Amino acid sequence: MLDYIVTASDRKALEQGCYFDAKQADRAVAFIERYYRPSTLGQPIKLLAWQRDMVRRLYGWRDKSGRRRHRKLVLSTAKKNGKNVSQSGILLYELLGGVQPSPFVVSASTTRENAGQLYREMAFSVRADDKLKRITKALDSFKEIRCSSKAARYRAFSADAGAAEGENVSALVVDELHAHQSDRLYRSLEYATIARPDGLTCVISTAGVDQSSLWFDLFRYAQAVERGELIDTGLLPLIFTSNPEDDLEDPAVWRKANPSLGVSFTDEDFRRDLQAAKADTSSLLSFRRYRLNQWCQAEDSFISPEKWDACRGPMTDAELATCPLYVGCDLSQTTDPCSVSCVWALGERRFYVRNHAYVCEEGVKRRELSNLPKYRAFEAEGALSITRGSVNDYRQIKAFLLGLRSRFQLKEIVFDQYNALEMAAELMAEGITVYRQPQNHRAYTAPVKEFEVAVSEGRLKHDGNKLLRWALQNTRLDLDSYGNCKPSRDKSTEKIDPVISSLMAFGRAVEQGASGQTRKSVYEGRGVFLL
């Protein structure tokens, strides 16, 4: 079979009068290999076999009128597979090597930094070649390259859709669509290619996490076309991915998502990275997503019950009295439980954890109307206190916190960045250092990873609190577009408040233990705003 007839859509295209022009295909490959120079190498490169195949299919296929058949490319691979070559090579050819009149070529990135990286790759190539340097002008301040003899222009956009509207775009390359916070930039620029009879849109991205996103829909659609489940003669789909059920240790699985494996990096490199990623759940999720190109959502609990139970080792107050204590508080604004976690730094990167929760009577009554685990069972175990009334009693929690200061070496109490400002002010007035914890992915990534490693290595001990154990089984992690992670209340199967408070306290214990000092509280600098 001819190498350019790959999918059912290719066969349909032949029936519709489309054809493959080998000269056009080879011309595009030759141009990219002659003029594109990665800034990291400084010299022209040879396309890998799969990249050459992509370029030939993209530019060789013609419709019956002679125009390009493929008006959209959807390419998805794991990272480290030469994405920059695909992006910059296509952009450079569309700008200077194609036949469209007055081409306006655009790249769309999620941030200005990423847009700048793409622009710099393009600018390096045109400046590195004497011929291209004579006919082009690279404008760094505008992230734009112009070629007056062809009336050609390239510009790197970031996620500022307003600046992109109204443009007449001949070719668009969308960088890492999974990381775009909205589809506005993509939509506005894609519509801008419609006015061109030979307009081209290329979406090049790794897998994401949001299965309600535009990118997920586009990814699945391209997969269906590639498999022959759908027919779309205008789309070139190239989806290199593995399945979550695949054996992670099988090199054949690695190659499914990594067409450059064996050239850009070795099997041994990949195996070493895989073993390192197995250290904790969040790292393995990131590895599955970025290195195996899987759409990842945490479906396993954060810490397995077996690992957690192996860390049980009660300690007495007397043993903890001289150890630095960090406290995390997750205070509910409703009738849900409030959680207080104590983390002692024992030295030599060892830690001890206790947890206690508080819930009002109204919260208990509501819980008893369901078939969910009952709060009174946790009260009987000594893990939870039930307070009177229809709202949580912060006075009892405050009294508990003040009591800790008289019994232990209390260093800091950590609260949610936005909640409990009034209690924070009251504790500050009592002379206690208070720290506010941002509730974003970046703030939780290090504590989550170190917590899991400490459990795995047996450096974290606890008193066997059954409420905290239950909450850990409920906890599911959420990854953002940059591989950062945090516990997700939405994805978790039940309450996770004790985990949130434990991670807040643990994160500060690790950070302050490493630095040897307590960071100045934000409240010391500007006081507390009461809302």
mmCIF file of C-alpha atoms in Angstrom, residues 29 110 136 163 212 278 358 425 447 450:
data_model
loop_
_atom_site.group_PDB
_atom_site.id
_atom_site.type_symbol
_atom_site.label_atom_id
_atom_site.label_comp_id
_atom_site.label_asym_id
_atom_site.label_seq_id
_atom_site.Cartn_x
_atom_site.Cartn_y
_atom_site.Cartn_z
ATOM 1 C CA VAL A 29 10.510 18.362 3.454
ATOM 2 C CA THR A 110 -1.173 30.159 26.234
ATOM 3 C CA THR A 136 13.376 39.082 6.312
ATOM 4 C CA ALA A 163 -5.652 41.345 19.590
ATOM 5 C CA SER A 212 -14.925 18.755 29.296
ATOM 6 C CA LYS A 278 6.788 5.664 40.747
ATOM 7 C CA TYR A 358 -15.266 19.438 65.155
ATOM 8 C CA ALA A 425 -6.700 38.089 64.058
ATOM 9 C CA PRO A 447 3.638 19.104 50.342
ATOM 10 C CA GLU A 450 6.871 15.013 50.138
#
